[in-house]
Coordinates of C-alpha atoms and ligand atoms in Angstrom, one line a residue:
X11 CA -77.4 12.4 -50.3
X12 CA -75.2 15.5 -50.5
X13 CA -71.6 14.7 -51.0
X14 CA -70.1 18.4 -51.2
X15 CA -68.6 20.0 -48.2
X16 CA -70.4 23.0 -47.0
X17 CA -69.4 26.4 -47.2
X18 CA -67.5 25.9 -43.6
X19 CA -66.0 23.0 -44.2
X20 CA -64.4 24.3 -47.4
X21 CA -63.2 27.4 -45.9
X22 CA -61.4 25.7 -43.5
X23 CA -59.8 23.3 -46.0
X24 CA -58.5 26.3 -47.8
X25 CA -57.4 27.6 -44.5
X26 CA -55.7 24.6 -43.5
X27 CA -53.9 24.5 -46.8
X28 CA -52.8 28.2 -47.1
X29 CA -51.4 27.9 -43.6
X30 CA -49.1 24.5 -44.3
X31 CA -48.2 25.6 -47.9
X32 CA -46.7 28.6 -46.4
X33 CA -45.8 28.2 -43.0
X34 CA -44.8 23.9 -42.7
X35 CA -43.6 23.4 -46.5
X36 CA -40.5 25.3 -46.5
X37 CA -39.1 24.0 -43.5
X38 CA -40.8 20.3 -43.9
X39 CA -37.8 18.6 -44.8
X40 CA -35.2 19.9 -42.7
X41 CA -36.9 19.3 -39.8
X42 CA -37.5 15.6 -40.6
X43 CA -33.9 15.1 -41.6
X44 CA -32.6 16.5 -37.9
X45 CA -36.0 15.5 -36.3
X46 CA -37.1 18.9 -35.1
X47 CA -40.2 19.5 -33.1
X48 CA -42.0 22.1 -34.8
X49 CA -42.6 24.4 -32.0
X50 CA -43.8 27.7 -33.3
X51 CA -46.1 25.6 -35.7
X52 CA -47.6 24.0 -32.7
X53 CA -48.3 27.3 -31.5
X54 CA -49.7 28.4 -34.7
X55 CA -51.8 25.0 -34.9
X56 CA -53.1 26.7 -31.6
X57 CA -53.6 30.2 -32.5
X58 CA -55.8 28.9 -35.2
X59 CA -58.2 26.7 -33.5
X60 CA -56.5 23.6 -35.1
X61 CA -55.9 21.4 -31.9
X62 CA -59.3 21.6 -30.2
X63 CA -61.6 21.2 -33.8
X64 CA -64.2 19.4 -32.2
X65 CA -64.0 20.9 -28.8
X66 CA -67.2 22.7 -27.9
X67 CA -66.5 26.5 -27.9
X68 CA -67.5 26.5 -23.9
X69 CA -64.4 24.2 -23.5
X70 CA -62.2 26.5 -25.3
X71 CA -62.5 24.6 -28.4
X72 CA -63.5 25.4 -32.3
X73 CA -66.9 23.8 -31.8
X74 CA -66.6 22.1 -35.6
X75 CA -67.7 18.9 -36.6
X76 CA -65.9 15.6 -36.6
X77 CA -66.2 15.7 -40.9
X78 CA -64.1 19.3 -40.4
X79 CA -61.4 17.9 -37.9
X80 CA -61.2 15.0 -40.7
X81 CA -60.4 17.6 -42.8
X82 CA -58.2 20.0 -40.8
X83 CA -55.8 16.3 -40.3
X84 CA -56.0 15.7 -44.1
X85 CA -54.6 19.3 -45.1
X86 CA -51.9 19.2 -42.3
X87 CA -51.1 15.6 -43.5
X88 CA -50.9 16.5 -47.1
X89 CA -47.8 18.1 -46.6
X90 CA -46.6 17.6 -43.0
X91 CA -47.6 14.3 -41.7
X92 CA -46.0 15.0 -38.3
X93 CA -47.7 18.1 -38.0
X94 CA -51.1 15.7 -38.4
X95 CA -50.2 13.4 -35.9
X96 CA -48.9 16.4 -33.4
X97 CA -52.4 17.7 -33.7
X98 CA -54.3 14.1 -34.1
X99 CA -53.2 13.3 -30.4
X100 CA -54.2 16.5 -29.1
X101 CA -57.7 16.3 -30.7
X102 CA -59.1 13.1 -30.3
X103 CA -56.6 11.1 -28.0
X104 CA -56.6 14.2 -25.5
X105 CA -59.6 16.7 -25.6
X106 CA -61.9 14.3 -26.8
X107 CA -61.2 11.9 -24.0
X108 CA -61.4 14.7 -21.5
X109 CA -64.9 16.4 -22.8
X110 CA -66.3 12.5 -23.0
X111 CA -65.2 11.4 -19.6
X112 CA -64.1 14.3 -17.4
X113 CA -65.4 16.6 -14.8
X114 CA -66.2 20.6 -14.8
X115 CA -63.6 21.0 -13.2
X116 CA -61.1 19.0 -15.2
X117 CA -62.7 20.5 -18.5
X118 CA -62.2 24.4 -17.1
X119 CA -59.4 23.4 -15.7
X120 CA -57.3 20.9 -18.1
X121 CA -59.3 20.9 -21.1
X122 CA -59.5 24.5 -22.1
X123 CA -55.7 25.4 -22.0
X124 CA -55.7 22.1 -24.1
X125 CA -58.2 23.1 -26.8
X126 CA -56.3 26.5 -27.1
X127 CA -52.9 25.6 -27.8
X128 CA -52.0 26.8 -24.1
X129 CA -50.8 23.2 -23.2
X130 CA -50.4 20.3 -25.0
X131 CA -51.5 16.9 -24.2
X132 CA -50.3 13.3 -25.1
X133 CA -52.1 9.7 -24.4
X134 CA -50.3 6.5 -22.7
X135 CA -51.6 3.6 -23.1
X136 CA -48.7 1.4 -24.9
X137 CA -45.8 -0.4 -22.5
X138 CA -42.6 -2.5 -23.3
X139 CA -45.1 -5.5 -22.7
X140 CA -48.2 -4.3 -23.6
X141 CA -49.1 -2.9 -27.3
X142 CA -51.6 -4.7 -29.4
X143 CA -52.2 -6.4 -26.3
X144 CA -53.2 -3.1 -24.7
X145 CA -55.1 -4.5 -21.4
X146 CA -51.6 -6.2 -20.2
X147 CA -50.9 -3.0 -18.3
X148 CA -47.6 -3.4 -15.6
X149 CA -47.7 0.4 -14.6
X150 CA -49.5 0.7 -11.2
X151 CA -51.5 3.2 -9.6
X152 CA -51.6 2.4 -5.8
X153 CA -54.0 4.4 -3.7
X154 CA -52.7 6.0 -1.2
X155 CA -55.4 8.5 0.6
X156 CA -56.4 11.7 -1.4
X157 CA -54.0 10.0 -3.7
X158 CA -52.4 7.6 -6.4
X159 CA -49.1 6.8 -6.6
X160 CA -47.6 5.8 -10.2
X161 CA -45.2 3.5 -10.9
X162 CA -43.7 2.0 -14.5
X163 CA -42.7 3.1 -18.0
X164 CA -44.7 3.6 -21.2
X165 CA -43.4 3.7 -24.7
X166 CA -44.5 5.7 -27.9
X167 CA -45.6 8.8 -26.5
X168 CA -46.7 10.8 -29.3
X169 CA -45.9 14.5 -28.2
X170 CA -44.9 12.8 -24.8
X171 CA -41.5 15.4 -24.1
X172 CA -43.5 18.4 -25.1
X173 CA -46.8 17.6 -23.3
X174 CA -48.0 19.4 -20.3
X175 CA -51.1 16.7 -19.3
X176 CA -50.6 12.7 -20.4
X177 CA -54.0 10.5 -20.7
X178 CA -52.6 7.9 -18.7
X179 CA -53.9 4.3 -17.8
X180 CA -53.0 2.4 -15.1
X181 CA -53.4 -0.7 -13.2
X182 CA -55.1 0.0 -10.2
X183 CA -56.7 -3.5 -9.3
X184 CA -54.5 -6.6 -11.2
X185 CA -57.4 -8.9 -10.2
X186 CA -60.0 -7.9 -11.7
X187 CA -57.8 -7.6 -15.3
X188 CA -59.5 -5.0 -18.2
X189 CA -61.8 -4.0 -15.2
X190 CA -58.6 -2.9 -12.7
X191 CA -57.4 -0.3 -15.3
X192 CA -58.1 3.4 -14.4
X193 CA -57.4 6.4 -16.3
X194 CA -55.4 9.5 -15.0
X195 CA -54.6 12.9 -16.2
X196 CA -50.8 13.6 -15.6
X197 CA -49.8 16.9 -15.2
X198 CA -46.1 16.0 -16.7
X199 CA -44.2 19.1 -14.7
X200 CA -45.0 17.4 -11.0
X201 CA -41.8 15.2 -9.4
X202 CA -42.1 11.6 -10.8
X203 CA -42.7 11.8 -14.2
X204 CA -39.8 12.0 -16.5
X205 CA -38.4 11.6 -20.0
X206 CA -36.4 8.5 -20.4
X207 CA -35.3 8.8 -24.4
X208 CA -36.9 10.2 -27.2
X209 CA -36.8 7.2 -30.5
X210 CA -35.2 7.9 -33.5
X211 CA -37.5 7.0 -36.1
X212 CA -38.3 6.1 -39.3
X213 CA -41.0 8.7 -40.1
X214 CA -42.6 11.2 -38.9
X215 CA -39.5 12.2 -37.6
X216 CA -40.4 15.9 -36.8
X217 CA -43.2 14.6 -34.2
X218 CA -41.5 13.2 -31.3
X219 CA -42.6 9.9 -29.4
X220 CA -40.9 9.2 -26.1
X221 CA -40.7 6.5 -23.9
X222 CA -41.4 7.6 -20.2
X223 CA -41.4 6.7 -16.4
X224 CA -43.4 7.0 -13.3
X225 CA -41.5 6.8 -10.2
X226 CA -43.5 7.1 -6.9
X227 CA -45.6 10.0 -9.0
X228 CA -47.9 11.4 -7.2
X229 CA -51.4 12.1 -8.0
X230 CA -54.3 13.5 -6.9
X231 CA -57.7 11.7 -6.6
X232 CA -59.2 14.8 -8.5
X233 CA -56.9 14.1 -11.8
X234 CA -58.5 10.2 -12.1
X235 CA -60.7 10.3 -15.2
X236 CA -64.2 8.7 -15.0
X237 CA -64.2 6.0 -12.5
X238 CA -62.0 3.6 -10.9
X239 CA -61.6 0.7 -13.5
X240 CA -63.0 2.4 -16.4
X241 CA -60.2 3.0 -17.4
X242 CA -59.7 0.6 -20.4
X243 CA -63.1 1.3 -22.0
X244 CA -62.2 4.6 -21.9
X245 CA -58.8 3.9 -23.6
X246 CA -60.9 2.2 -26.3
X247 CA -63.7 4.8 -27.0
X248 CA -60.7 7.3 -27.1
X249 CA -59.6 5.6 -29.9
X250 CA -62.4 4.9 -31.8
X251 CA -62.4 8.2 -32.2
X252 CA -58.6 8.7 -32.5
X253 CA -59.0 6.1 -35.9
X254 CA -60.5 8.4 -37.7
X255 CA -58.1 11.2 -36.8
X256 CA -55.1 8.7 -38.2
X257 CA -57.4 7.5 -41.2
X258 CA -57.0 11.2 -42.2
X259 CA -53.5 11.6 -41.6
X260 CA -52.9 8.7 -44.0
X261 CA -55.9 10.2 -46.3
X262 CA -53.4 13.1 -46.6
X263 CA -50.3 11.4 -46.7
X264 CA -51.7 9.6 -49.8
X265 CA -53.1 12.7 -51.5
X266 CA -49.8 14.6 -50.9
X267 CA -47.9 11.7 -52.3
X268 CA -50.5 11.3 -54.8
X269 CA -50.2 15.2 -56.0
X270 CA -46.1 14.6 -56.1
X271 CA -46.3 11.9 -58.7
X272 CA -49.0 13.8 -60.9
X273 CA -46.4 16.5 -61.1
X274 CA -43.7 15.2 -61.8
X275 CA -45.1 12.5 -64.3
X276 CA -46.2 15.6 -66.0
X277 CA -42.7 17.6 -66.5
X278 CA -40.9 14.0 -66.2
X279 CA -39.9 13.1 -70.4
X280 CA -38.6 9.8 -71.5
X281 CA -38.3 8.1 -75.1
X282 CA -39.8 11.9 -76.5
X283 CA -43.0 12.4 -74.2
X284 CA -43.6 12.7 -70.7
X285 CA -44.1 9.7 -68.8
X286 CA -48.0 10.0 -67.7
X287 CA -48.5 9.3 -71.2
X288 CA -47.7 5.8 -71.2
X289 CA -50.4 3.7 -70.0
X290 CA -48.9 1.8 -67.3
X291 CA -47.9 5.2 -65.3
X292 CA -51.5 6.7 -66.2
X293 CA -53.1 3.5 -64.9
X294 CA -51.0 4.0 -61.7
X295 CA -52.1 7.3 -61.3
X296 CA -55.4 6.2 -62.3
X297 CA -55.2 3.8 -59.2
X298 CA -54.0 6.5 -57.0
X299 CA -56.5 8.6 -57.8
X300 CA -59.5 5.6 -57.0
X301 CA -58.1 4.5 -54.2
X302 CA -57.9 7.7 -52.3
X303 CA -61.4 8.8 -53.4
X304 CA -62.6 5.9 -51.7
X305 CA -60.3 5.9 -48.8
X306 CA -61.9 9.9 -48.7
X307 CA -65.6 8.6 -48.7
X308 CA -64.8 6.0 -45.5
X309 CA -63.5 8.5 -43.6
X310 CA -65.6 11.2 -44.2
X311 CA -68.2 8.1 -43.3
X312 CA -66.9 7.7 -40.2
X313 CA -66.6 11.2 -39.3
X314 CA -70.6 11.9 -40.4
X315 CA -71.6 8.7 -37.8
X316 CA -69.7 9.8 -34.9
X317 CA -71.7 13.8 -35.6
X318 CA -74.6 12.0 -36.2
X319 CA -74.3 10.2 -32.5
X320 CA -74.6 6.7 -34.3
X321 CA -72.1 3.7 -33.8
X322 CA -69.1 4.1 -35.4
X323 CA -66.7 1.6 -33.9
X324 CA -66.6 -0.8 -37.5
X325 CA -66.7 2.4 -39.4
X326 CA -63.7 4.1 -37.6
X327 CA -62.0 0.4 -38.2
X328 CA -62.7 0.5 -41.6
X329 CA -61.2 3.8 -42.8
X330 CA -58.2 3.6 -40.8
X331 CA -57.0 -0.3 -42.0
X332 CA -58.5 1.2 -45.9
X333 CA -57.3 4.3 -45.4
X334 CA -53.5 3.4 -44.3
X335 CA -53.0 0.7 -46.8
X336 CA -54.0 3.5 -49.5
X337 CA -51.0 5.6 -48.4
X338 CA -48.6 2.6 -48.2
X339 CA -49.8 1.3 -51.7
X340 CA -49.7 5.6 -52.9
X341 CA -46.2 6.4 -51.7
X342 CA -45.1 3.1 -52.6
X343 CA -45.8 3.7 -56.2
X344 CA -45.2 7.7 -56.0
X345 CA -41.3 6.2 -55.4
X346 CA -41.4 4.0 -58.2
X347 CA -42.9 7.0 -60.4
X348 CA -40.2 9.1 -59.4
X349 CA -38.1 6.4 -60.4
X350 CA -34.2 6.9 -59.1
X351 CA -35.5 10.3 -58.1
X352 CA -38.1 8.8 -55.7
X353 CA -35.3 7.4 -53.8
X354 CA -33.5 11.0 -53.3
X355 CA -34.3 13.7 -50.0
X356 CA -34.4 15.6 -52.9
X357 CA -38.1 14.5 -53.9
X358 CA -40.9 14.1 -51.2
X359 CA -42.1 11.0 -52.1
X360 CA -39.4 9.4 -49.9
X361 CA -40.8 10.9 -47.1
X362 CA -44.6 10.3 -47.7
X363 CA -43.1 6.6 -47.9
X364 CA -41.5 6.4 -44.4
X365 CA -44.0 8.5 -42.9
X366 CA -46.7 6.5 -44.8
X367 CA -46.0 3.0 -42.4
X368 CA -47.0 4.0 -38.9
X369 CA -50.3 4.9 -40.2
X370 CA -50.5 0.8 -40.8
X371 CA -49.1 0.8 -36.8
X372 CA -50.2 3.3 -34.4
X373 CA -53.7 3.3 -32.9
X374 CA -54.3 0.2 -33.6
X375 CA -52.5 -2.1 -36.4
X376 CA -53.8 -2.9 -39.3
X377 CA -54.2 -6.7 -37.9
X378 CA -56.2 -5.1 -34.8
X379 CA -58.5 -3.4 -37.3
X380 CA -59.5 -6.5 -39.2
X381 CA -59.9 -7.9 -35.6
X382 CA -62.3 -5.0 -34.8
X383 CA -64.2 -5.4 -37.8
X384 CA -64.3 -8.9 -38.1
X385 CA -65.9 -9.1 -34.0
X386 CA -68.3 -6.1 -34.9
X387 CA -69.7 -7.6 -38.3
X388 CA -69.9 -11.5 -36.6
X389 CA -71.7 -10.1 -33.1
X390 CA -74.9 -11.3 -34.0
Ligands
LIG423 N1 -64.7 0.5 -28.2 C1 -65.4 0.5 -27.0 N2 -65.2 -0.5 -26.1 C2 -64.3 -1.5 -26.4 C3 -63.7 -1.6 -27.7 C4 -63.9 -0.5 -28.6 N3 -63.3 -0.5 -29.8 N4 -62.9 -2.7 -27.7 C5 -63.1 -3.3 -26.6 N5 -63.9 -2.6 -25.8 C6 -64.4 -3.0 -24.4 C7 -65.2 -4.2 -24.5 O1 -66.6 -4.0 -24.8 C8 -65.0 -4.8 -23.1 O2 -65.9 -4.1 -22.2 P1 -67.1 -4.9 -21.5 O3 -66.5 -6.1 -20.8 O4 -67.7 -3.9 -20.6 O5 -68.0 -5.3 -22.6 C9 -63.6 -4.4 -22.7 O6 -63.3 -3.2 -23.6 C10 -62.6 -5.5 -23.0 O7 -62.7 -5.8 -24.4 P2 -62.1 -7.1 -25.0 O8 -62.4 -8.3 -24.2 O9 -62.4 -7.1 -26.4 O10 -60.5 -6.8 -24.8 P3 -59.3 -7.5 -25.4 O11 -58.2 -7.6 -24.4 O12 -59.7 -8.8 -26.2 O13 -58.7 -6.5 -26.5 C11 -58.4 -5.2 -28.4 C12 -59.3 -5.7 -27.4 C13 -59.3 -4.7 -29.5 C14 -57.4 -6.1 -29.0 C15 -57.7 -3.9 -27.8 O14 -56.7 -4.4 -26.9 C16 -57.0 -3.0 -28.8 O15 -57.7 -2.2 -29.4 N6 -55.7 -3.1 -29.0 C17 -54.9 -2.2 -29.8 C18 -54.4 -1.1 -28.9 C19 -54.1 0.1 -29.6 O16 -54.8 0.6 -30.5 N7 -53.0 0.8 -29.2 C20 -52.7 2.1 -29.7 C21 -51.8 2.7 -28.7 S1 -52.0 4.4 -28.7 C22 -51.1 5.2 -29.9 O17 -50.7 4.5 -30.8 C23 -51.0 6.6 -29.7 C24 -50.1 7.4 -30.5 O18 -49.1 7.8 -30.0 C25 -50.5 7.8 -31.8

């Protein structure tokens, strides 16, 4: 068993990282104060192969593994966690669900513009009523001919007022409950489909989630993806996958909180010596340090299984509940590190603290995971 990255994988990382330490970290703050969408770093995310990782190259995409998208949403994460989730939607939620389930034509057509950086995309699954409880959908797709028509509003749309296509489900037959739900590509510039507000947040404030409606939007037969009523198992497989993507945004979120605390524990002095010296900060750091190397290893576990083509459902689980809680628990203590100065916008650790929750939220809460895990390791 080799643990090392390969030559590749760790050119990319140090890709990754030059382009975030130079392009993201200067303006990082400012743009989470005011909440501002970091448009020319989406384009640069694009212009550098960074939204379609795993995309094959005939789709447009990078052709890379799962274990180097992992890693491209750790470095990002490290020091821009809205930057990771931006490009986490994009990746797995989007392009993944699209080269898994959709045509020729909706791959030449949709998915390469998406893999490039062209277009963006966003995924809607979530509603007012419906969020851990993800198969209670009350938006409707009616048929109506060569068409579908769209009614209802859905809430946290990651990248939702900047996207060009939505991964949208739908309710197409109430009857027949999970099995009535159909999945749509929405091309978000045709009458119908509109921005109603975009939330002001807690964290990862410079990546914008929307709430949206659908009224009598029309559209055509040719933008369903897969088949009429798969739609909720293809919501799920997309986010099997998706759980790894946020397991690595938190994986960075730790290790950038993590690296913050080191630092300053190192120039930080009290009672004559600086504070990593005493034993209950090295122990914390000591923590840190464990915890992410393990959260590291479950991800990059999960990431191996899905290139592998073996089940990876549990694993993906795993590494996103482990892997979340490891950059609550990291930030948490980063603050108290920091001490006063932990709780100042002049330190990031505040930030790696409020951005660190919705990696315990999104895609699944932690509470979903454990329910995931807990039917996959009783099955038989
Ligand atoms: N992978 C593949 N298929 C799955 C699956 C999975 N993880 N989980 C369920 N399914 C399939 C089941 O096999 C079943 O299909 P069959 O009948 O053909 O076997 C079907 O889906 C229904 O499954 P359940 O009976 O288990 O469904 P359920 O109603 O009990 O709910 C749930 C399952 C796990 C609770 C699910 O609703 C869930 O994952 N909820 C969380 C939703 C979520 O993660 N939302 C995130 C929103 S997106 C977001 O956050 C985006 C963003 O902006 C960042």
């Amino acid at each position: 068993m080799d643990f090392r990255l390969n030559d590749d994988q760790q050119m990319l990382r140090d890709m990754v990282r030059q382009f975030v330490e130079k392009e993201a970290r200067p303006t990082v703050a400012e743009r989470d104060e005011h909440g501002i969408w970091p448009d020319a770093l989406v384009k640069q995310m694009g212009e550098l192969g960074l939204l379609g990782v795993a995309v094959k190259e005939e789709n447009g995409g990078a052709g890379l593994d799962y274990i180097s998208y992992a890693i491209v949403i750790e470095e990002l994460s490290r020091v821009d966690a809205s930057l990771g989730v931006i490009a986490s939607v994009n990746n797995s939620l989007v392009c993944y669900g699209i080269e898994k389930f959709g045509t020729e034509e909706q791959k030449r057509e949709i998915l390469a513009p998406l893999a490039t950086g062209r277009t963006l995309g966003a995924f809607s699954l979530s509603e007012p009523g419906a969020g851990s409880d993800a198969a209670a959908q009350k938006t409707t797709a009616v048929r109506d001919g060569d068409f579908y028509v769209i009614n209802g509003v859905k809430n946290w749309v990651t990248n939702g007022d900047h996207a060009d296509t939505i991964v949208l489900m739908a309710m197409t037959d109430a009857s027949k409950g999970v099995k009535g739900i159909t999945a749509f590509l929405i091309d978000t510039h045709q009458p119908g489909c509109r921005v109603v507000k975009v939330e002001n947040k807690l964290g990862i404030r410079s990546a914008h989630s929307s709430q949206m409606a659908y009224d009598d939007c029309r559209v055509s037969v040719s933008q369903r993806l897969g088949e009429e009523g798969q739609g909720f198992k293809i919501a799920m497989t997309i986010l099997n996958a998706g759980r790894i993507g946020i397991a690595a945004q938190a994986l960075g979120i730790a290790q950038g909180a993590y690296e913050a605390a080191l630092g300053y524990t190192k120039i930080r002095e009290q009672f004559g010596k600086p504070i990593h010296e005493f034993q209950a900060v090295g122990f914390t750091l000591a923590d840190m340090a464990t915890r992410i190397k393990a959260a590291r290893l479950l991800v990059y576990e999960a990431a191996w299984r899905k290139d592998q083509g073996l089940d990876y459902v549990k694993d993906a689980a795993m590494a996103k509940v482990f892997a979340s809680e490891t950059a609550m628990w990291t930030a948490t203590k980063a603050v108290q590190l920091h001490g006063s100065n932990g709780y100042s916008k002049e330190y990031p650790v505040e930030r790696f603290f409020r951005d660190a929750k919705i990696t315990e939220i999104y895609e699944g809460t932690s509470e979903i995971q454990r329910l995931v895990i807990s039917r996959e390791i009783t099955r038989d």
